[in-house]
Tab-separated table of C-alpha atoms and ligand atoms in Angstrom:
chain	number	residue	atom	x	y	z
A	288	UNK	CA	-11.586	73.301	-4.034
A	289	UNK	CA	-11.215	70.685	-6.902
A	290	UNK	CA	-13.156	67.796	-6.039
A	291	UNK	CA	-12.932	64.195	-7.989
A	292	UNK	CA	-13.937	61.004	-7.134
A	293	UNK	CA	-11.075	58.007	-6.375
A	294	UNK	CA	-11.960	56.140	-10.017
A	295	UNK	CA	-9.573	55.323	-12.432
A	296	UNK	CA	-10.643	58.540	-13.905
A	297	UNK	CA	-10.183	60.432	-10.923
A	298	UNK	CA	-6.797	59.128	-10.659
A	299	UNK	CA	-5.876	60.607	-14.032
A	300	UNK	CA	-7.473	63.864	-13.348
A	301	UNK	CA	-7.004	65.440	-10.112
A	302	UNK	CA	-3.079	64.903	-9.798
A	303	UNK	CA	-2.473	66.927	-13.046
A	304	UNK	CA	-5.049	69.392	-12.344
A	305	UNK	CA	-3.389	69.579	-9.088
A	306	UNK	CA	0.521	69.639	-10.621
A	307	UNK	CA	-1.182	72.720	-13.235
A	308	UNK	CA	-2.237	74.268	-9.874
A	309	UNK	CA	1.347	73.600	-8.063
A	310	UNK	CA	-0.946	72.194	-4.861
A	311	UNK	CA	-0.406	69.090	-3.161
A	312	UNK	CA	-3.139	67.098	-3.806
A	313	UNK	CA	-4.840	64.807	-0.841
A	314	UNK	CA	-6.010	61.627	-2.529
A	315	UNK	CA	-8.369	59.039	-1.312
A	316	UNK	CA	-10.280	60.466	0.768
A	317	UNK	CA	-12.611	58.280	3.496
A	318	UNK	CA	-13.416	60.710	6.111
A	319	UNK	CA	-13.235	64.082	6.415
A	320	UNK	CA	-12.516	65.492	10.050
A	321	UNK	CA	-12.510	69.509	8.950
A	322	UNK	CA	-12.232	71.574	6.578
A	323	UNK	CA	-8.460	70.909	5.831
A	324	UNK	CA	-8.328	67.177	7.636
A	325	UNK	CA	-8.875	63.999	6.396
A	326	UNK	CA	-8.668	60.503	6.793
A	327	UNK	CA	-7.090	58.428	3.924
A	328	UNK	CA	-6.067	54.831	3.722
A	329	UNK	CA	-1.729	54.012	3.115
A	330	UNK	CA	-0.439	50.427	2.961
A	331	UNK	CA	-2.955	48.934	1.073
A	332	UNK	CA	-5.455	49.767	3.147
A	333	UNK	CA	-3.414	48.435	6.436
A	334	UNK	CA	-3.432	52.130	7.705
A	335	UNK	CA	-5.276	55.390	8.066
A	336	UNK	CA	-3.218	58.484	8.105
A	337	UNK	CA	-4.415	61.384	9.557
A	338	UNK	CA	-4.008	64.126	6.756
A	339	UNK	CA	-3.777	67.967	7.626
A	340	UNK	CA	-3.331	70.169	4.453
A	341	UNK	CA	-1.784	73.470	4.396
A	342	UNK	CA	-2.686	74.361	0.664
A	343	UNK	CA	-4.957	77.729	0.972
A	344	UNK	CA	-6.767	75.782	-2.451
A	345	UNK	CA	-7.563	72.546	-2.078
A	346	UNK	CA	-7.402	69.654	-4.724
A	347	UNK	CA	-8.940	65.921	-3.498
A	348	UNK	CA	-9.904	63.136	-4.451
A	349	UNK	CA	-13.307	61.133	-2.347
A	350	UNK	CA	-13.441	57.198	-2.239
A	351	UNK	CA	-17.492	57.331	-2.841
A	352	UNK	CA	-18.086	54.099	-1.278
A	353	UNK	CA	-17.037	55.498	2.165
A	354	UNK	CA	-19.946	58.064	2.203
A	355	UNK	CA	-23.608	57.658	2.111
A	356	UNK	CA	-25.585	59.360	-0.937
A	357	UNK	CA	-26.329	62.662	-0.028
A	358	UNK	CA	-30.359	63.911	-1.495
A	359	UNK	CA	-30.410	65.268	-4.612
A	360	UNK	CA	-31.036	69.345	-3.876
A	361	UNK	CA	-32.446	71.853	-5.516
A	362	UNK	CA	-29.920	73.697	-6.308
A	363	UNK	CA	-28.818	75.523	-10.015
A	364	UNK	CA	-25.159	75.593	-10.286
A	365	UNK	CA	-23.601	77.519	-13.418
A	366	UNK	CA	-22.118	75.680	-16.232
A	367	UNK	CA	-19.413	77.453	-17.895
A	368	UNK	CA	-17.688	76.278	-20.974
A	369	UNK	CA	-14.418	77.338	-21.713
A	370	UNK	CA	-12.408	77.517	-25.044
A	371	UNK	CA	-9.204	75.236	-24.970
A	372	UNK	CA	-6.394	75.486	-27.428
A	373	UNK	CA	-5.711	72.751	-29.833
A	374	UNK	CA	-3.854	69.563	-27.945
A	375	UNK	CA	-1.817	67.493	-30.854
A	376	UNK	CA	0.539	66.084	-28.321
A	377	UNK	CA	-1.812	63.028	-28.563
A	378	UNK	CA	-4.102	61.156	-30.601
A	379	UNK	CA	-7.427	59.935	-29.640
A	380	UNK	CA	-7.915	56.208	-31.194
A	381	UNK	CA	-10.870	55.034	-29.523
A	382	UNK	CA	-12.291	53.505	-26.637
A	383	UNK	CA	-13.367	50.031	-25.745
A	384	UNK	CA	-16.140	49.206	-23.548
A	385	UNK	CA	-17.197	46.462	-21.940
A	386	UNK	CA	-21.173	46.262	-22.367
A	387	UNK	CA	-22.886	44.807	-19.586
A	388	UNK	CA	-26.602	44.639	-18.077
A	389	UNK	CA	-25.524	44.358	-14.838
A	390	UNK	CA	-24.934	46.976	-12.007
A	391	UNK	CA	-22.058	49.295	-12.224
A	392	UNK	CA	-19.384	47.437	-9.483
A	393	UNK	CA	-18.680	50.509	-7.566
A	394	UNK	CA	-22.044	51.231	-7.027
A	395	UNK	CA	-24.277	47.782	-6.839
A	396	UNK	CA	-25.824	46.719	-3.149
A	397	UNK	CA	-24.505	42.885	-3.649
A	398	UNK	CA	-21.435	42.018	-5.023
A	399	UNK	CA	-20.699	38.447	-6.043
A	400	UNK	CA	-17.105	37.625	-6.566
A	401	UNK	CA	-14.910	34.858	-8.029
A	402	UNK	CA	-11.065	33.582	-7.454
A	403	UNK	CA	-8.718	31.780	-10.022
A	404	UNK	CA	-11.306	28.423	-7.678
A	405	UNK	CA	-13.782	28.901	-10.771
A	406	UNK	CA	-11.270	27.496	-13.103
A	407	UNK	CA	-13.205	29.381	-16.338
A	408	UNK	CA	-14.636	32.055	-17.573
A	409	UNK	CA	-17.482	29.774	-18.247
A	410	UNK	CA	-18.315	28.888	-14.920
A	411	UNK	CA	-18.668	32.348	-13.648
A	412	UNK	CA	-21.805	31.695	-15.073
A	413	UNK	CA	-22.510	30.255	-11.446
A	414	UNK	CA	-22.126	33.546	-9.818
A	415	UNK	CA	-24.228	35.778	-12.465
A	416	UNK	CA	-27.213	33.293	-11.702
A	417	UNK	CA	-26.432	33.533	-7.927
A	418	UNK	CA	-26.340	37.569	-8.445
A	419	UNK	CA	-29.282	37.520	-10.223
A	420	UNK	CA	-31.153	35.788	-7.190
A	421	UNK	CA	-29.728	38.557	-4.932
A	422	UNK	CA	-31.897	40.956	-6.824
A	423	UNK	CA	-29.568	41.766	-9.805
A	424	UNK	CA	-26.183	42.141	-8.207
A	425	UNK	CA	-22.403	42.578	-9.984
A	426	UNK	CA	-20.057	40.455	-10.602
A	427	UNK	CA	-16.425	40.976	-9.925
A	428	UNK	CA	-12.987	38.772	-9.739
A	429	UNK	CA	-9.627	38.411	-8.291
A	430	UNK	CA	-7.032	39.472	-9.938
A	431	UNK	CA	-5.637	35.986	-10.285
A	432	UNK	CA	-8.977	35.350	-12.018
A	433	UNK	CA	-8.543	38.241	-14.528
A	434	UNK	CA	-4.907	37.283	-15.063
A	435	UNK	CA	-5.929	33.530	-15.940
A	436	UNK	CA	-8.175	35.170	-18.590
A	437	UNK	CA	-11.582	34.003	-17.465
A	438	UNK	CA	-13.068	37.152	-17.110
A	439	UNK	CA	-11.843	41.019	-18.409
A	440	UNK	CA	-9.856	43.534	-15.971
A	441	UNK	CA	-12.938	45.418	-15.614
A	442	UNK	CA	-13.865	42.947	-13.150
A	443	UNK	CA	-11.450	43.244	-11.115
A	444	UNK	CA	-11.536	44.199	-7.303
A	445	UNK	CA	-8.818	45.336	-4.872
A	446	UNK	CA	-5.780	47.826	-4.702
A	447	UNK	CA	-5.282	47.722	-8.293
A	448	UNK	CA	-8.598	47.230	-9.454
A	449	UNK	CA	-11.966	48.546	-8.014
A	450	UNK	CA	-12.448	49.603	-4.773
A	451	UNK	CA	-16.306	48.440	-3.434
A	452	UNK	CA	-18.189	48.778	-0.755
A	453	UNK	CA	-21.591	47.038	-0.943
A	454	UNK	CA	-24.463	45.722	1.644
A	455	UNK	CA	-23.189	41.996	0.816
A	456	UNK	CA	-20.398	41.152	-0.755
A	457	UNK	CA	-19.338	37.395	-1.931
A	458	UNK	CA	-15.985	36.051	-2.154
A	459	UNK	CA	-15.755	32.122	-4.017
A	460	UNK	CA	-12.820	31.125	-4.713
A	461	UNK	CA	-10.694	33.442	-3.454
A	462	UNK	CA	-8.245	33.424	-0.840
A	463	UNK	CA	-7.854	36.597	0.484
A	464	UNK	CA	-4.555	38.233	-0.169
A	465	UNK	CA	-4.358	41.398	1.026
A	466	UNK	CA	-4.299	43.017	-2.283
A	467	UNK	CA	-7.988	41.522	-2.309
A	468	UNK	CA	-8.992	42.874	0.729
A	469	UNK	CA	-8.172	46.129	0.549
A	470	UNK	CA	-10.475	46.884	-2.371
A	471	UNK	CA	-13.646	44.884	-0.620
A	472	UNK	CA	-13.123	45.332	3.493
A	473	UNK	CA	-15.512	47.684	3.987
A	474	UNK	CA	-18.469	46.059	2.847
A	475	UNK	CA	-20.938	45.826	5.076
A	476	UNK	CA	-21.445	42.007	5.231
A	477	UNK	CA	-18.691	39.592	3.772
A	478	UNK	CA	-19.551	36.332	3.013
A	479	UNK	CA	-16.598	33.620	1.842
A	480	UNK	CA	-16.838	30.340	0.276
A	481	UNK	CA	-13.776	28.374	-0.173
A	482	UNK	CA	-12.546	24.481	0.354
A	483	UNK	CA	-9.613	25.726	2.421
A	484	UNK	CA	-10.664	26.191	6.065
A	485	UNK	CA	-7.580	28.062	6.671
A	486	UNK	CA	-8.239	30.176	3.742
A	487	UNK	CA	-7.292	34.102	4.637
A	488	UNK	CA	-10.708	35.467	3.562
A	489	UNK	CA	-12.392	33.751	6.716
A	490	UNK	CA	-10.665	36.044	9.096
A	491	UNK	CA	-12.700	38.925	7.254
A	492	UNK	CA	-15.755	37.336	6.471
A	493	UNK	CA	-18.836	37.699	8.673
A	494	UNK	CA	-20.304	34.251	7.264
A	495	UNK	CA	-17.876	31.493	6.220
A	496	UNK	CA	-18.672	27.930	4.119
A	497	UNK	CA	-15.818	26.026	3.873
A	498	UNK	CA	-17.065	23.902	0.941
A	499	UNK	CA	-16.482	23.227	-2.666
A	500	UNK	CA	-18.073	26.488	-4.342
A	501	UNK	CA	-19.026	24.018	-7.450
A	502	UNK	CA	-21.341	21.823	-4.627
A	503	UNK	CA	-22.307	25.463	-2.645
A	504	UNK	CA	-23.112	28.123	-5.458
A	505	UNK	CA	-25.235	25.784	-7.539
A	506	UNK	CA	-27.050	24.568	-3.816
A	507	UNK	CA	-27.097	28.293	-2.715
A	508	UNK	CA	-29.061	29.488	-5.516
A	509	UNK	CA	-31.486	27.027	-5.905
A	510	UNK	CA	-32.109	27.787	-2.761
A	511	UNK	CA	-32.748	31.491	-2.569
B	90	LIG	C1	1.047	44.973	-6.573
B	90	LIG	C2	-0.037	43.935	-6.532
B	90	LIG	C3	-1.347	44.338	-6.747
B	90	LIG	C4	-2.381	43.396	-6.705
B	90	LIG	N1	-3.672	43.814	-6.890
B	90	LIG	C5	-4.669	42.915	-6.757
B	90	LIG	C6	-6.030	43.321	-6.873
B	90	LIG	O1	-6.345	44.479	-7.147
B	90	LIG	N2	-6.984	42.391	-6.703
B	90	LIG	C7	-6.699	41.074	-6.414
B	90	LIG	O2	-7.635	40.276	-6.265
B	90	LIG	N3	-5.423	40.669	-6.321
B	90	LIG	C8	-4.408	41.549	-6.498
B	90	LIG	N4	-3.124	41.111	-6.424
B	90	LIG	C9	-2.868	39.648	-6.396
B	90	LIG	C10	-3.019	39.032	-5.024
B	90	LIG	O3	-1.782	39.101	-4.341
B	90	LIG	C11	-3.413	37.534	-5.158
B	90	LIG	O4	-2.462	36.873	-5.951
B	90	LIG	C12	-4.792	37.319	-5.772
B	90	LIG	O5	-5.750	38.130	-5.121
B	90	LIG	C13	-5.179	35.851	-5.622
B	90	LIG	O6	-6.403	35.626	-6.251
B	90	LIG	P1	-7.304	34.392	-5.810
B	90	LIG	O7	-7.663	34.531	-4.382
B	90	LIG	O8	-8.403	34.277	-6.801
B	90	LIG	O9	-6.336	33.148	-6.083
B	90	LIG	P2	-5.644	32.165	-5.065
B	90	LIG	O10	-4.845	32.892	-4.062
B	90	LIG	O11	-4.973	31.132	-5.899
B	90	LIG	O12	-6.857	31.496	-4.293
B	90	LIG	C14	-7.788	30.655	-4.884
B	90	LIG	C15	-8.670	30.143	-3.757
B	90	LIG	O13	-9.698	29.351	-4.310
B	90	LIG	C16	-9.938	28.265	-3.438
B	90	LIG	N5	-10.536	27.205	-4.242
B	90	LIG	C17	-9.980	26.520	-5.273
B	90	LIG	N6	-10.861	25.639	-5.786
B	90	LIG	C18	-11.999	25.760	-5.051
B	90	LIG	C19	-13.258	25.102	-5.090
B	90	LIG	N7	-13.541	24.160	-5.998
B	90	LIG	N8	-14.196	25.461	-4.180
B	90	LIG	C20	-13.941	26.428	-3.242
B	90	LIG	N9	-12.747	27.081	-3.171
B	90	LIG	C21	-11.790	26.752	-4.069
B	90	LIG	C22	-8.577	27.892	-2.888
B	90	LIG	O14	-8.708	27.209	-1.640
B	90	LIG	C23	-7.919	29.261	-2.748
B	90	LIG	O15	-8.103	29.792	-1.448
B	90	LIG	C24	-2.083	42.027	-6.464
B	90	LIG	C25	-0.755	41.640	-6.250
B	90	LIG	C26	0.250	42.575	-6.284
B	90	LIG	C27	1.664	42.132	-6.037
């Protein structure tokens, strides 16, 4: 079997490899039942097909925040490197990265988020002190957030940005469209502040504050 991981990289990868291989590809993966069975989320994360594969070779892709980190082993594994022909169908430019002390999103215990509520860029500020008295956390954003500018795409959590999973994960600001949730529903605690009481993202969240995050966050921290 191929194996890749559900990242933006992943996505890029494993259905070519698998269109080179003429497989069907099962993408997505959160559970795996057998061998050739597997769970995978469809409609945004609204469903969970059952997946049976008939390919003889399989190609997948694993969502890594739905499995727990399995011990390193001590195991060698061969490393082969292969000689490719010359590709001139493309041209590579260059990359940009965003630089950035804090944890990698898909990975970090505590995620603190903000919505297109923080008004700025600036005051996401707020939430990077707040993470920081969670022990270090990452920040991430709505997409409405990342559209308005105020923080890079990066950021960004849900079905068309990253997909996380952590211990505790913060939502302020944010409403809770289901485009949101789908990319943060299975953390393991949610926690939502937001001055709408009726606000979508308290039917999710394990603790709610129905408060202005400008009076809350700043409180919150001090506080911790
Ligand atoms: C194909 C498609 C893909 C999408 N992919 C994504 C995705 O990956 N990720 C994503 O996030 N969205 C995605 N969206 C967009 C999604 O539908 C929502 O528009 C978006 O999530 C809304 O972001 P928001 O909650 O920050 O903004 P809003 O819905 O505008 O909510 C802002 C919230 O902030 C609260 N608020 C305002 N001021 C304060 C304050 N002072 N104190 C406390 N609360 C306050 C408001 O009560 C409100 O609930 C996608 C949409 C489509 C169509």
């Amino acid at each position: 079997a191929v194996v890749g991981t559900s990242s933006k990289f992943g996505a890029t990868i494993i259905p070519r490899v698998a269109a080179l291989l003429q497989v069907s590809p099962v993408t997505d993966i959160v559970q795996i039942l057998a061998k050739d069975t597997f769970i995978r989320p469809m409609y945004a994360g609204n469903a969970l097909a059952k997946v049976q594969t008939k390919e003889g070779f399989q190609v997948l892709s694993i969502r890594p925040t739905s499995f727990e980190k399995a011990p390193l082993q001590d195991t060698t594994v061969t490393v082969e490197t292969i000689e490719v022909a010359e590709f001139t169908d493309s041209v590579w430019v260059g990359e940009s990265v965003q630089q950035s002390d804090r944890p990698d999103l898909g990975s970090a215990a505590v995620v603190v988020s903000g919505g297109r509520g923080m008004q700025s860029g600036e005051n996401f500020g707020l939430l990077e002190q707040l993470a920081d008295k969670l022990g270090g956390g990452a920040v991430g954003a709505s997409r409405a957030a990342v559209d308005a500018g105020m923080v890079p795409n990066d950021m960004q959590v849900g079905q068309t940005g990253k997909v996380v999973a952590p211990d505790l994960y913060l939502a302020v600001g944010i409403s809770g469209a289901i485009q949101h949730l789908s990319g943060m529903r299975d953390s393991k605690t949610i926690v939502a502040i937001n001055k709408d009481p009726d606000a979508p993202i308290f039917q999710v969240a394990d603790y709610g504050l129905a408060q202005d995050l400008f009076e809350a966050v700043p409180e919150l921290t001090e506080k911790l």
